Coordinates of C-alpha atoms and ligand atoms in Angstrom, one line a residue:
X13 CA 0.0 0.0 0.0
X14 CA 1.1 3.7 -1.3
X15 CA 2.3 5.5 1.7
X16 CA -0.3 8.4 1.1
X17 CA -2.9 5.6 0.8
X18 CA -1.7 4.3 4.2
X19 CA -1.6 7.6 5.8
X20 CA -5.6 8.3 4.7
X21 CA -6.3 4.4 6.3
X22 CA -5.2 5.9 9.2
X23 CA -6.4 9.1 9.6
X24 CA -10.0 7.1 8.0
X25 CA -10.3 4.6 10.7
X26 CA -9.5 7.6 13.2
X27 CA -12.2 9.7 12.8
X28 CA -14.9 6.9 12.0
X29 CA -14.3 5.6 15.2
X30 CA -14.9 9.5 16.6
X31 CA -17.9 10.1 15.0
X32 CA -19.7 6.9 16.0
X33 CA -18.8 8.6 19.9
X34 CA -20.1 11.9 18.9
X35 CA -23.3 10.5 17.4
X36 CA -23.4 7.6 20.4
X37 CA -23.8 10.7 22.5
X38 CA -25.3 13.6 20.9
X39 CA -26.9 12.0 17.8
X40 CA -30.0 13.4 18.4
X41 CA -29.2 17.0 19.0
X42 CA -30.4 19.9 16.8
X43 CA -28.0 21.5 14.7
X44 CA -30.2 23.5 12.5
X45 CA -33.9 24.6 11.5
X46 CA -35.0 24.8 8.0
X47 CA -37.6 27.1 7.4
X48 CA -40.5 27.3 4.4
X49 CA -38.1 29.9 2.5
X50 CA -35.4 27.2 2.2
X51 CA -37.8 24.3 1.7
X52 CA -38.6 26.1 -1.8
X53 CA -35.7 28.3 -2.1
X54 CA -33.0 25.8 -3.0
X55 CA -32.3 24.3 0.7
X56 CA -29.8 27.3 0.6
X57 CA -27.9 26.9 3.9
X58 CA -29.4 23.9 5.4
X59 CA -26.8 21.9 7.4
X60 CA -27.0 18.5 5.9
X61 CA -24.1 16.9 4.8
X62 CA -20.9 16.5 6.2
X63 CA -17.5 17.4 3.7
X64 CA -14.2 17.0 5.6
X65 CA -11.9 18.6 2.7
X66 CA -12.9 22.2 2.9
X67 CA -15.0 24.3 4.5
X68 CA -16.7 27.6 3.2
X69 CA -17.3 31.2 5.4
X70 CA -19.7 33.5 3.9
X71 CA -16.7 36.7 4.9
X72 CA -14.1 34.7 4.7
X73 CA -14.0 32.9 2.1
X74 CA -12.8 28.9 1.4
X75 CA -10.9 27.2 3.8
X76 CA -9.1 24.4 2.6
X77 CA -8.2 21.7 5.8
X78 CA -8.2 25.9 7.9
X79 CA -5.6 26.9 5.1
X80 CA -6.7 30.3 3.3
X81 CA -5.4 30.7 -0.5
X82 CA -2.9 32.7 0.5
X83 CA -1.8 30.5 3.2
X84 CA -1.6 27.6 1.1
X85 CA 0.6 29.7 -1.4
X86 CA 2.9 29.8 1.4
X87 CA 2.5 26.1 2.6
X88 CA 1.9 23.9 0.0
X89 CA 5.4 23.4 -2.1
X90 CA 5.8 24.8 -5.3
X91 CA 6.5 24.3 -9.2
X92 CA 9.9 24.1 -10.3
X93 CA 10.2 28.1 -10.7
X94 CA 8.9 28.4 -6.8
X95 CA 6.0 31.0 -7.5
X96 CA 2.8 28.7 -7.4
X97 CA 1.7 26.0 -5.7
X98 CA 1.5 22.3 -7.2
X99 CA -2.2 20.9 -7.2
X100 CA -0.7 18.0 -5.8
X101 CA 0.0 19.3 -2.4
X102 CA -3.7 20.4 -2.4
X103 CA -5.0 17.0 -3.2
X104 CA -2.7 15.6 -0.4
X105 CA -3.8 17.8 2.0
X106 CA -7.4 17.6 1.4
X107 CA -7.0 14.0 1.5
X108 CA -4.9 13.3 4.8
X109 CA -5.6 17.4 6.3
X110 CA -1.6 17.6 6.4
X111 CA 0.9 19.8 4.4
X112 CA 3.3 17.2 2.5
X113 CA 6.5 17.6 2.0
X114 CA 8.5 18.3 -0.9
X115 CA 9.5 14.7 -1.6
X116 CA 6.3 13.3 -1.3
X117 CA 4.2 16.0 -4.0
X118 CA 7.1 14.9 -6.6
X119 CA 6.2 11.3 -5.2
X120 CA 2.6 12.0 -6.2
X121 CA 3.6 14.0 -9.6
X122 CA 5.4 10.4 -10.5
X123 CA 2.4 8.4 -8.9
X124 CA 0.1 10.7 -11.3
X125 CA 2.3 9.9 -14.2
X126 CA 2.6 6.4 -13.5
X127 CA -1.4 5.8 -13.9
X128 CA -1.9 8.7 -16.5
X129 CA -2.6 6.3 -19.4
X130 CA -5.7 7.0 -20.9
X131 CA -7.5 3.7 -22.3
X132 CA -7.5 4.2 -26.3
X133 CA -11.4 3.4 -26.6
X134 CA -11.9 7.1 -24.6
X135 CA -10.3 8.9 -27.5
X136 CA -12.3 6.9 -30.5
X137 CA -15.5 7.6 -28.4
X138 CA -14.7 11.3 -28.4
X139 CA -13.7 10.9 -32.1
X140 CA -17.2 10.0 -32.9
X141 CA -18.7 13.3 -31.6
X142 CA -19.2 15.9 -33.7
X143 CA -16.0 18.8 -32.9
X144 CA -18.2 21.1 -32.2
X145 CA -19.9 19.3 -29.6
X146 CA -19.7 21.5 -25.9
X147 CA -16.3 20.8 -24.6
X148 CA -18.0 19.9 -21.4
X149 CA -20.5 17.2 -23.1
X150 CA -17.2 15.6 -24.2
X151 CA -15.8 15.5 -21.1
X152 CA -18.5 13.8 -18.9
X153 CA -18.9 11.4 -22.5
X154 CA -15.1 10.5 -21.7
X155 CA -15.5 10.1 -17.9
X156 CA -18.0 7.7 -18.4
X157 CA -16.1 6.0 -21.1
X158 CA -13.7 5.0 -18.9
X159 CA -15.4 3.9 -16.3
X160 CA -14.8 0.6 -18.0
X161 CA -11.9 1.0 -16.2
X162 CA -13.5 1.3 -12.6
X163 CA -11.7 -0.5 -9.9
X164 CA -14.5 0.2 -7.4
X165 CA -17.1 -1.3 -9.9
X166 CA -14.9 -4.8 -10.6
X167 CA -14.6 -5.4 -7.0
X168 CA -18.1 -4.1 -6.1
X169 CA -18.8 -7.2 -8.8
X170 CA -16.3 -9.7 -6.9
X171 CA -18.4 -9.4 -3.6
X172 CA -16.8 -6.5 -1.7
X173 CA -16.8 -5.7 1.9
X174 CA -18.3 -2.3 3.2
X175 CA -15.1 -1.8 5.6
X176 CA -13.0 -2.0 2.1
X177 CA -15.0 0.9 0.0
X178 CA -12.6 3.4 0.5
X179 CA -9.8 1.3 -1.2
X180 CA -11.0 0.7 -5.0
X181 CA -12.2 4.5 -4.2
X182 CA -9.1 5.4 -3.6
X183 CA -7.7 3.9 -6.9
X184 CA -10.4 5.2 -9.1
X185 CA -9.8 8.5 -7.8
X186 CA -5.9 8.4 -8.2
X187 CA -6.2 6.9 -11.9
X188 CA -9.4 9.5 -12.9
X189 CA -7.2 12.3 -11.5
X190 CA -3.9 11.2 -13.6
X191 CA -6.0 10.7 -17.1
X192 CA -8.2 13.5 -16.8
X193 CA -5.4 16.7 -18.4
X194 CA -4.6 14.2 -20.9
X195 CA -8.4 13.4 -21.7
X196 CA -9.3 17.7 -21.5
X197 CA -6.2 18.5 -23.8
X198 CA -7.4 15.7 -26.1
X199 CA -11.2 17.7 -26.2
X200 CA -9.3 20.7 -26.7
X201 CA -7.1 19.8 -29.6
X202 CA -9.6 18.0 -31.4
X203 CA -12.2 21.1 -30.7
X204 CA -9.6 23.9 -31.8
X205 CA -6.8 22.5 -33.5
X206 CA -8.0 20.0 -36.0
X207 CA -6.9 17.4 -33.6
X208 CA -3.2 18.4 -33.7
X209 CA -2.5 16.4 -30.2
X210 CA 0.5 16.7 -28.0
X211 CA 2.0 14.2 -26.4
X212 CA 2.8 14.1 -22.5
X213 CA 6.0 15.8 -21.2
X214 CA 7.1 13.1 -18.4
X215 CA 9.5 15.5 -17.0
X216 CA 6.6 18.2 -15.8
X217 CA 4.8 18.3 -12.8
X218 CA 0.8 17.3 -13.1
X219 CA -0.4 21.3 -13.7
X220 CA 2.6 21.8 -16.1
X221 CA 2.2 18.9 -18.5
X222 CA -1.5 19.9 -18.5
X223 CA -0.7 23.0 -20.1
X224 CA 2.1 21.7 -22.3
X225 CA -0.6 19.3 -23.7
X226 CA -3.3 22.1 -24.3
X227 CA -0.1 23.8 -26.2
X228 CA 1.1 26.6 -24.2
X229 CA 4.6 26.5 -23.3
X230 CA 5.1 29.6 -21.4
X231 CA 6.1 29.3 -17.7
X232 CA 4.0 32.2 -16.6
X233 CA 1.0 30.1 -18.3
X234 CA 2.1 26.9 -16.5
X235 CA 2.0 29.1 -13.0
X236 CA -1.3 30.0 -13.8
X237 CA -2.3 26.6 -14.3
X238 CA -1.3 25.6 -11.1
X239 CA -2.9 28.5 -9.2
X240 CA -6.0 27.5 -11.5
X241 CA -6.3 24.3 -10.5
X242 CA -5.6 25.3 -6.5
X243 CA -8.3 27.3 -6.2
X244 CA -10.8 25.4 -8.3
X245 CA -10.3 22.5 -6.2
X246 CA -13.0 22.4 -3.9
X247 CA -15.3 25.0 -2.3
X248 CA -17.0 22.6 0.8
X249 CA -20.2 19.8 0.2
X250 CA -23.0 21.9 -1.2
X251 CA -22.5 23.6 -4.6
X252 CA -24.4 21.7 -7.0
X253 CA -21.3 19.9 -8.6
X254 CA -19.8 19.0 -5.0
X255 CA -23.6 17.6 -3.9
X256 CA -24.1 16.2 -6.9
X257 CA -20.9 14.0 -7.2
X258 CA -21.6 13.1 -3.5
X259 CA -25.3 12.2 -4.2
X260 CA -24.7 10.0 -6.6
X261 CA -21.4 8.4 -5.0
X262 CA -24.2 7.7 -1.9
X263 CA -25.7 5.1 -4.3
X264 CA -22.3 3.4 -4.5
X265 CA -21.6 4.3 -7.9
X266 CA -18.3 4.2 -8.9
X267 CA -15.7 7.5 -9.3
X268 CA -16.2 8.1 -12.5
X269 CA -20.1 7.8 -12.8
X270 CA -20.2 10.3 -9.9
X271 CA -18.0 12.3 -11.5
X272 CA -19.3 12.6 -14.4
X273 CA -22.7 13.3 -12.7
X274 CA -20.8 16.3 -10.7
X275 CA -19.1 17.7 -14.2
X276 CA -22.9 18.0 -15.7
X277 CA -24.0 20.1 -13.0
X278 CA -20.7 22.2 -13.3
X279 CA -21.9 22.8 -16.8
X280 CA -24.5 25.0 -15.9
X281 CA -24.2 28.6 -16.5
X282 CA -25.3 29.7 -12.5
X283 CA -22.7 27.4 -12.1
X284 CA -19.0 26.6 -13.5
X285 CA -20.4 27.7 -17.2
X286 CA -20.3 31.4 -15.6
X287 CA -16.6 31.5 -16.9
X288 CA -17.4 31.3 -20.2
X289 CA -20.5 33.5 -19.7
X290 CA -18.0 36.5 -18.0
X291 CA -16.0 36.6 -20.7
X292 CA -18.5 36.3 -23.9
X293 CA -20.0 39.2 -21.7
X294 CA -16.9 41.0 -21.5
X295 CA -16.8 40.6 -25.3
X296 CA -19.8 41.0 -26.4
X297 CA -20.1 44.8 -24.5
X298 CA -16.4 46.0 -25.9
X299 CA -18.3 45.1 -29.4
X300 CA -21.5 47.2 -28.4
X301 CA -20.0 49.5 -27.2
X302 CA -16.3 49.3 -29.7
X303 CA -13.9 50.0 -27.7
X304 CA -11.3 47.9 -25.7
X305 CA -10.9 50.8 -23.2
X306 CA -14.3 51.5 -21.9
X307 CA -15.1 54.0 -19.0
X308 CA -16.7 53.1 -16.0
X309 CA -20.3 55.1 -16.8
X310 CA -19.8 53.3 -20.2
X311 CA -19.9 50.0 -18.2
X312 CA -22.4 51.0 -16.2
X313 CA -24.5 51.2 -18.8
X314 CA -24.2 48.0 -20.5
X315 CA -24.8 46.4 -16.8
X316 CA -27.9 47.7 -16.8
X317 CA -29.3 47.0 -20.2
X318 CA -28.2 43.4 -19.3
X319 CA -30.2 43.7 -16.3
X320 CA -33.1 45.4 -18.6
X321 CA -33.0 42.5 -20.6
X322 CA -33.8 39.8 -17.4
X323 CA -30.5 38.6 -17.7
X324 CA -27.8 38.0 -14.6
X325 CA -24.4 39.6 -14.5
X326 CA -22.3 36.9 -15.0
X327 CA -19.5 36.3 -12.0
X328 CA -21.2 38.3 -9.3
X329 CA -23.3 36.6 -6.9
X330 CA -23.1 34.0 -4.7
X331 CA -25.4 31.5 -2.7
X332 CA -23.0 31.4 0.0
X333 CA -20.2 33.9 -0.2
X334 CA -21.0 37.4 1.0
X335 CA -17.5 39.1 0.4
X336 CA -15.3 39.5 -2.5
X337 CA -14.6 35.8 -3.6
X338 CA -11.1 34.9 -2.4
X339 CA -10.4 33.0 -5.6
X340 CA -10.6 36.3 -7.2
X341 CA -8.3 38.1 -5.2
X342 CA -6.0 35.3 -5.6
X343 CA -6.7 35.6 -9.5
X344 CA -6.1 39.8 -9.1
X345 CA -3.3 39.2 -7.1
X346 CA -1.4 37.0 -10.4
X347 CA -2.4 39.1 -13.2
X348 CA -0.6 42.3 -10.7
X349 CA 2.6 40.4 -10.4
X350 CA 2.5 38.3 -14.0
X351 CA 0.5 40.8 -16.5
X352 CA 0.9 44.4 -16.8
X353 CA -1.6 46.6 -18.5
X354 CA -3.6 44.1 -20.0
X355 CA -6.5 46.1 -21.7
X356 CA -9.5 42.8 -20.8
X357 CA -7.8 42.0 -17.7
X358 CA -8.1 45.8 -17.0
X359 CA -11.9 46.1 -17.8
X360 CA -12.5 43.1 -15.0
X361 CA -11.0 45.5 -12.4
X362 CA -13.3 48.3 -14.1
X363 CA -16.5 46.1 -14.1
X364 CA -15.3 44.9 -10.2
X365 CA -15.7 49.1 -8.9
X366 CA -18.7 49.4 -11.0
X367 CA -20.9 46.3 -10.8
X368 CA -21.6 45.7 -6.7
X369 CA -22.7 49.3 -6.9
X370 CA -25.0 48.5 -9.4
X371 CA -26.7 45.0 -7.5
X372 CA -26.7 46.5 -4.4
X373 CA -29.2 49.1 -5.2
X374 CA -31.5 46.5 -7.2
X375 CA -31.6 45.3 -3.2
X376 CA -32.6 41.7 -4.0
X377 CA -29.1 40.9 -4.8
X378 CA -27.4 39.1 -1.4
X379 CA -24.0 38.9 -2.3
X380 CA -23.0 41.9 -5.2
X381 CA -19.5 41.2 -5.3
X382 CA -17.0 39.0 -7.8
X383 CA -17.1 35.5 -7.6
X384 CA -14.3 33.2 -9.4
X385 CA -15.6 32.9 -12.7
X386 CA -15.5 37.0 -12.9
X387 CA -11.6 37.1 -13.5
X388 CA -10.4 33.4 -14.9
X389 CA -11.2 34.1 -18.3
X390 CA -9.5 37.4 -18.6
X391 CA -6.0 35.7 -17.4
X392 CA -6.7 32.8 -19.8
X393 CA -7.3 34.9 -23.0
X394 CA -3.7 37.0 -21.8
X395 CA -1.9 34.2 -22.5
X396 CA -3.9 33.3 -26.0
X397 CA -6.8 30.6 -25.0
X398 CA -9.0 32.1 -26.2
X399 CA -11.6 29.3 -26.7
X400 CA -14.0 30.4 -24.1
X401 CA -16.6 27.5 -24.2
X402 CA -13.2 25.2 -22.9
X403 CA -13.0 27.1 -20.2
X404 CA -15.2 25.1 -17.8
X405 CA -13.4 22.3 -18.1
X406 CA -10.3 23.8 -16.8
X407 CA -12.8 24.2 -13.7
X408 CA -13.8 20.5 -14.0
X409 CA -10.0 19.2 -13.6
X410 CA -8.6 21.4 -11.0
X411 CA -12.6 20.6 -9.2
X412 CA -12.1 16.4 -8.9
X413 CA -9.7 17.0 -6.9
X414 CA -11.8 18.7 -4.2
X415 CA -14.9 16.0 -5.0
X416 CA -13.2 12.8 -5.3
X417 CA -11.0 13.5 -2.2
X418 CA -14.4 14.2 -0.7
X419 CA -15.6 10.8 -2.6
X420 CA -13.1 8.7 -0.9
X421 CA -13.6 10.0 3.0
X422 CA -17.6 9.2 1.9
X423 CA -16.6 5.6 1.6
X424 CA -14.5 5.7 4.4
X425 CA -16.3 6.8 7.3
X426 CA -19.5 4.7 5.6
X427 CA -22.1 7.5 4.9
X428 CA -25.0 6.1 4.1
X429 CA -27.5 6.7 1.0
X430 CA -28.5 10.2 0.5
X431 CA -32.0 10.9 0.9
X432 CA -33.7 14.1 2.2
X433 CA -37.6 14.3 2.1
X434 CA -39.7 16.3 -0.3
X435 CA -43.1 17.6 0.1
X436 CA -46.0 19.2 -2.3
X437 CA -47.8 22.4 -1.8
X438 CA -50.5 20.7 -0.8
X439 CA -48.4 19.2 1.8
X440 CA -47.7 23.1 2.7
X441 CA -50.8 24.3 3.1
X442 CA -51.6 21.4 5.1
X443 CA -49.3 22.3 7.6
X444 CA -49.7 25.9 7.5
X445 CA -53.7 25.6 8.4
X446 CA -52.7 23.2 11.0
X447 CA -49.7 26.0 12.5
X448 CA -53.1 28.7 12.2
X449 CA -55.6 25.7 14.3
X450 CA -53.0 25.6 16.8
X451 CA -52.1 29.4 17.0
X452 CA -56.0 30.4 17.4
X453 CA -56.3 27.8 19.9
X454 CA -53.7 28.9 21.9
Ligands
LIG627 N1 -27.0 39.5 -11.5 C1 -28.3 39.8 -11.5 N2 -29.1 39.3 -10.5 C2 -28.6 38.5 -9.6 C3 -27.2 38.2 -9.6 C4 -26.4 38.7 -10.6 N3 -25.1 38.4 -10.7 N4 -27.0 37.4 -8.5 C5 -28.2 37.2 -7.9 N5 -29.2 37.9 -8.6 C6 -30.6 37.9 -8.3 C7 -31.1 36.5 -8.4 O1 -31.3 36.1 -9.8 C8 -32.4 36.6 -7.6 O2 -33.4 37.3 -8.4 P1 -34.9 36.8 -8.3 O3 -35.3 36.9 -6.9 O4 -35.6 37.8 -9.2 O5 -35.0 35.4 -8.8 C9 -32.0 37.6 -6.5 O6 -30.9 38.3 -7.0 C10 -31.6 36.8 -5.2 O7 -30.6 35.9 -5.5 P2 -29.5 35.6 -4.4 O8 -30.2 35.0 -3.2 O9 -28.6 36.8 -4.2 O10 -28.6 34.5 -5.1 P3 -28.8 32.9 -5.3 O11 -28.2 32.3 -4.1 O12 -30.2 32.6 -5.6 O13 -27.9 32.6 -6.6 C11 -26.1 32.7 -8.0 C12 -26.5 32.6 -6.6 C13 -24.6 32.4 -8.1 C14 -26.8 31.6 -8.8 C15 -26.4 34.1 -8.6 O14 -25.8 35.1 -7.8 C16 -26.1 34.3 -10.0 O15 -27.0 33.9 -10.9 N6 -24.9 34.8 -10.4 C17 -24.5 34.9 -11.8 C18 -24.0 33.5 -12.3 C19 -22.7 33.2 -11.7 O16 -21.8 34.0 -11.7 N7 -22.6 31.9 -11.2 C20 -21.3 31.4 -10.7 C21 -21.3 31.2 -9.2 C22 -20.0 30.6 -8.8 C23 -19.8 29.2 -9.3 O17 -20.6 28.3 -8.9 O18 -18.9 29.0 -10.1

């Protein structure tokens, strides 16, 4: 057994034994109420699932294991050039909630290489889709494809123990997250570049090779990358592609039909689709209004006819969040040090003072202020991809780590089936004349 594999036995078997004594004694007390608003309005803030790899603060932001971004720029070690933090120290922290070492994020870069091979049948399904199909579509089509390949789902097969989930788990996740920039560059090349594919470069760390097989070369790129996929990674148990992985790993499918469940809700545009939506925004208003340099009233402006039109501002909001997103600041923070006067990465800061102005006085609006999605795209399209329909699936990479590390402690401490209750309207009313009957009777 891998020694990172060990270390999450460990630490698995740990805390399963601590929550049976916390529920043993305090099983039944109340942690939360849910009201009618959150009955029909999305379950928004409900305490009902338990996500040990991050946590989320509505001011402060995503916590990852108690590490802030700009903490885990500090902590976690770094690509070759020492400016960025490797994705690989992420995942091992999320998994085992400890900063690894040096030595063992290059053993997991070799680990990652090791079980990188994608099966050849993925690549001839993609080939049968149309090019132009959604660069998302083809990436839950080749997730599934290869669940062929599912370790959990052989073994589930062969008569598995409950006390063993976690182990095929762990595999599938390990071997999903190796394949999965050689499977996205693949949809990319074959989407953009006639399928002009590039071959791994063994040499690179996980983030690196990812952009050497997309085609960009540059090292300020490859830093991006691995910032990219750092703060991608995870953002705690309820956003819909997080809950939606973990729903349907409750049902004991396997990694990669979880995943691929969790990538389809990622592909909508209140969710990870919003990078692509920010910057065909950004576009589409330097065309109205034909200028690259735009001034803040001309902004303004085109914020509100999009709001005129019943349309949302793409990259503002937040269902949780009610600061400046974190993963935006980190995002600000790179183009300050890597890009200078950039004339789209300067309209995001533009449309950052004038937008929250703007929502805020709408006063529906609970969190006016940039989320991720409002500055990825701006960064991407500095250093020339400029594909923005991709761009989600950049988000879909860097976000397995977060879900399938959250996958495998699912399996370990033995969660059970998900299922929360539903009612009708009827069901509603119901109650509510039967909250009046009690109210008039005292
Ligand atoms: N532009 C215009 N109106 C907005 C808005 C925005 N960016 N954000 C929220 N609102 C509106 C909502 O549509 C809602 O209006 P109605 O009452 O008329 O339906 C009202 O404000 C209240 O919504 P809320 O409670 O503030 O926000 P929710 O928790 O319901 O939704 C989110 C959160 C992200 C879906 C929403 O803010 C939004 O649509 N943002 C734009 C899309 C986006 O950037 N999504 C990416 C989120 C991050 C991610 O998952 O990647």
């Amino acid at each position: 057994m891998d020694l990172l594999k060990q270390k999450f036995n460990e630490k698995a078997i740990a805390l399963r034994n601590e929550i049976s004594d916390i529920l043993k004694e305090y099983g039944d007390l109340k942690v939360d109420e849910v009201k009618l608003k959150q009955v029909y309005g999305g379950a928004r803030g409900i305490k009902s699932m338990v996500w040990e790899t991050s946590e989320l603060d509505p001011i402060k932001g995503i916590r990852f294991r108690g590490y802030s971004i700009p903490e885990l720029r500090d902590a976690l070690p770094k690509g070759k050039d020492g400016k960025e933090p490797r994705p690989e120290g992420l995942f091992w922290l999320m998994l085992v909630g400890e900063i690894p070492t040096e030595d063992e994020v290059d053993w997991l870069t070799q680990e990652w290489i090791k079980r990188s091979k994608v099966p050849e049948h993925t690549f001839k399904v993609l080939d049968s889709l149309p090019p132009n199909t959604h660069p998302m579509t083809q990436f839950t089509v080749a997730i599934s494809a290869m669940q062929s390949e599912s370790c959990f789902s052989q073994r589930y097969d062969e008569g598995l123990s409950k006390a063993d989930f976690w182990d095929p788990t762990y595999e599938d996740t390990m071997n999903l997250i190796a394949r999965l920039p050689r499977v996205a560059a693949y949809i990319y090349r074959r989407s953009f570049f006639n399928g002009d594919h590039i071959q791994p470069d063994t040499s690179l760390d996980w983030a690196g090779n990812f952009a050497h097989m997309l085609g960009f070369e540059n090292d300020d790129f490859k830093n991006l990358m691995r910032l990219y996929m750092v703060i991608h990674a995870d953002h705690e148990g309820g956003n819909a592609s997080a809950h939606t992985t973990h729903l349907i790993g409750s049902t004991l499918s396997d990694a990669y039909l979880s995943l691929a469940g969790g990538m389809n809700a990622l592909a909508g545009p209140l969710h990870g689709l919003a990078n692509q939506e920010v910057i065909r925004w950004i576009f589409n208003m330097l065309d109205a209004l034909g200028t690259t340099k735009p001034t803040k009233e001309e902004i303004a402006n085109y914020v509100n006819s999009t709001l005129e039109a019943g349309q949302v501002i793409p990259g503002y909001g937040h269902a949780v969040l009610r600061e400046p997103d974190p993963r935006f600041i980190a995002q600000k923070r790179f183009a300050e040090e890597y890009i200078k006067g950039d004339d789209i990465v300067e309209v995001v800061w533009k449309v950052f003072d004038v937008v929250p102005g703007i929502l805020q006085e709408l006063g529906k609006v609970k969190n006016p202020w940039p989320n991720v999605d409002a500055h990825s795209g701006a960064l991407l399209v500095h250093y020339g991809l400029k594909e923005f329909n991709f761009y989600t699936v950049l988000f879909g990479v860097s976000r397995t780590l977060g879900v399938l590390s959250a996958l495998c402690w699912a399996r370990a401490l033995g969660f059970p089936l998900e299922r929360p209750k539903s009612v009708t309207t009827t069901w509603v009313k119901q109650f509510l004349a039967k909250q009046k009957e009690a109210i008039v009777k005292g």
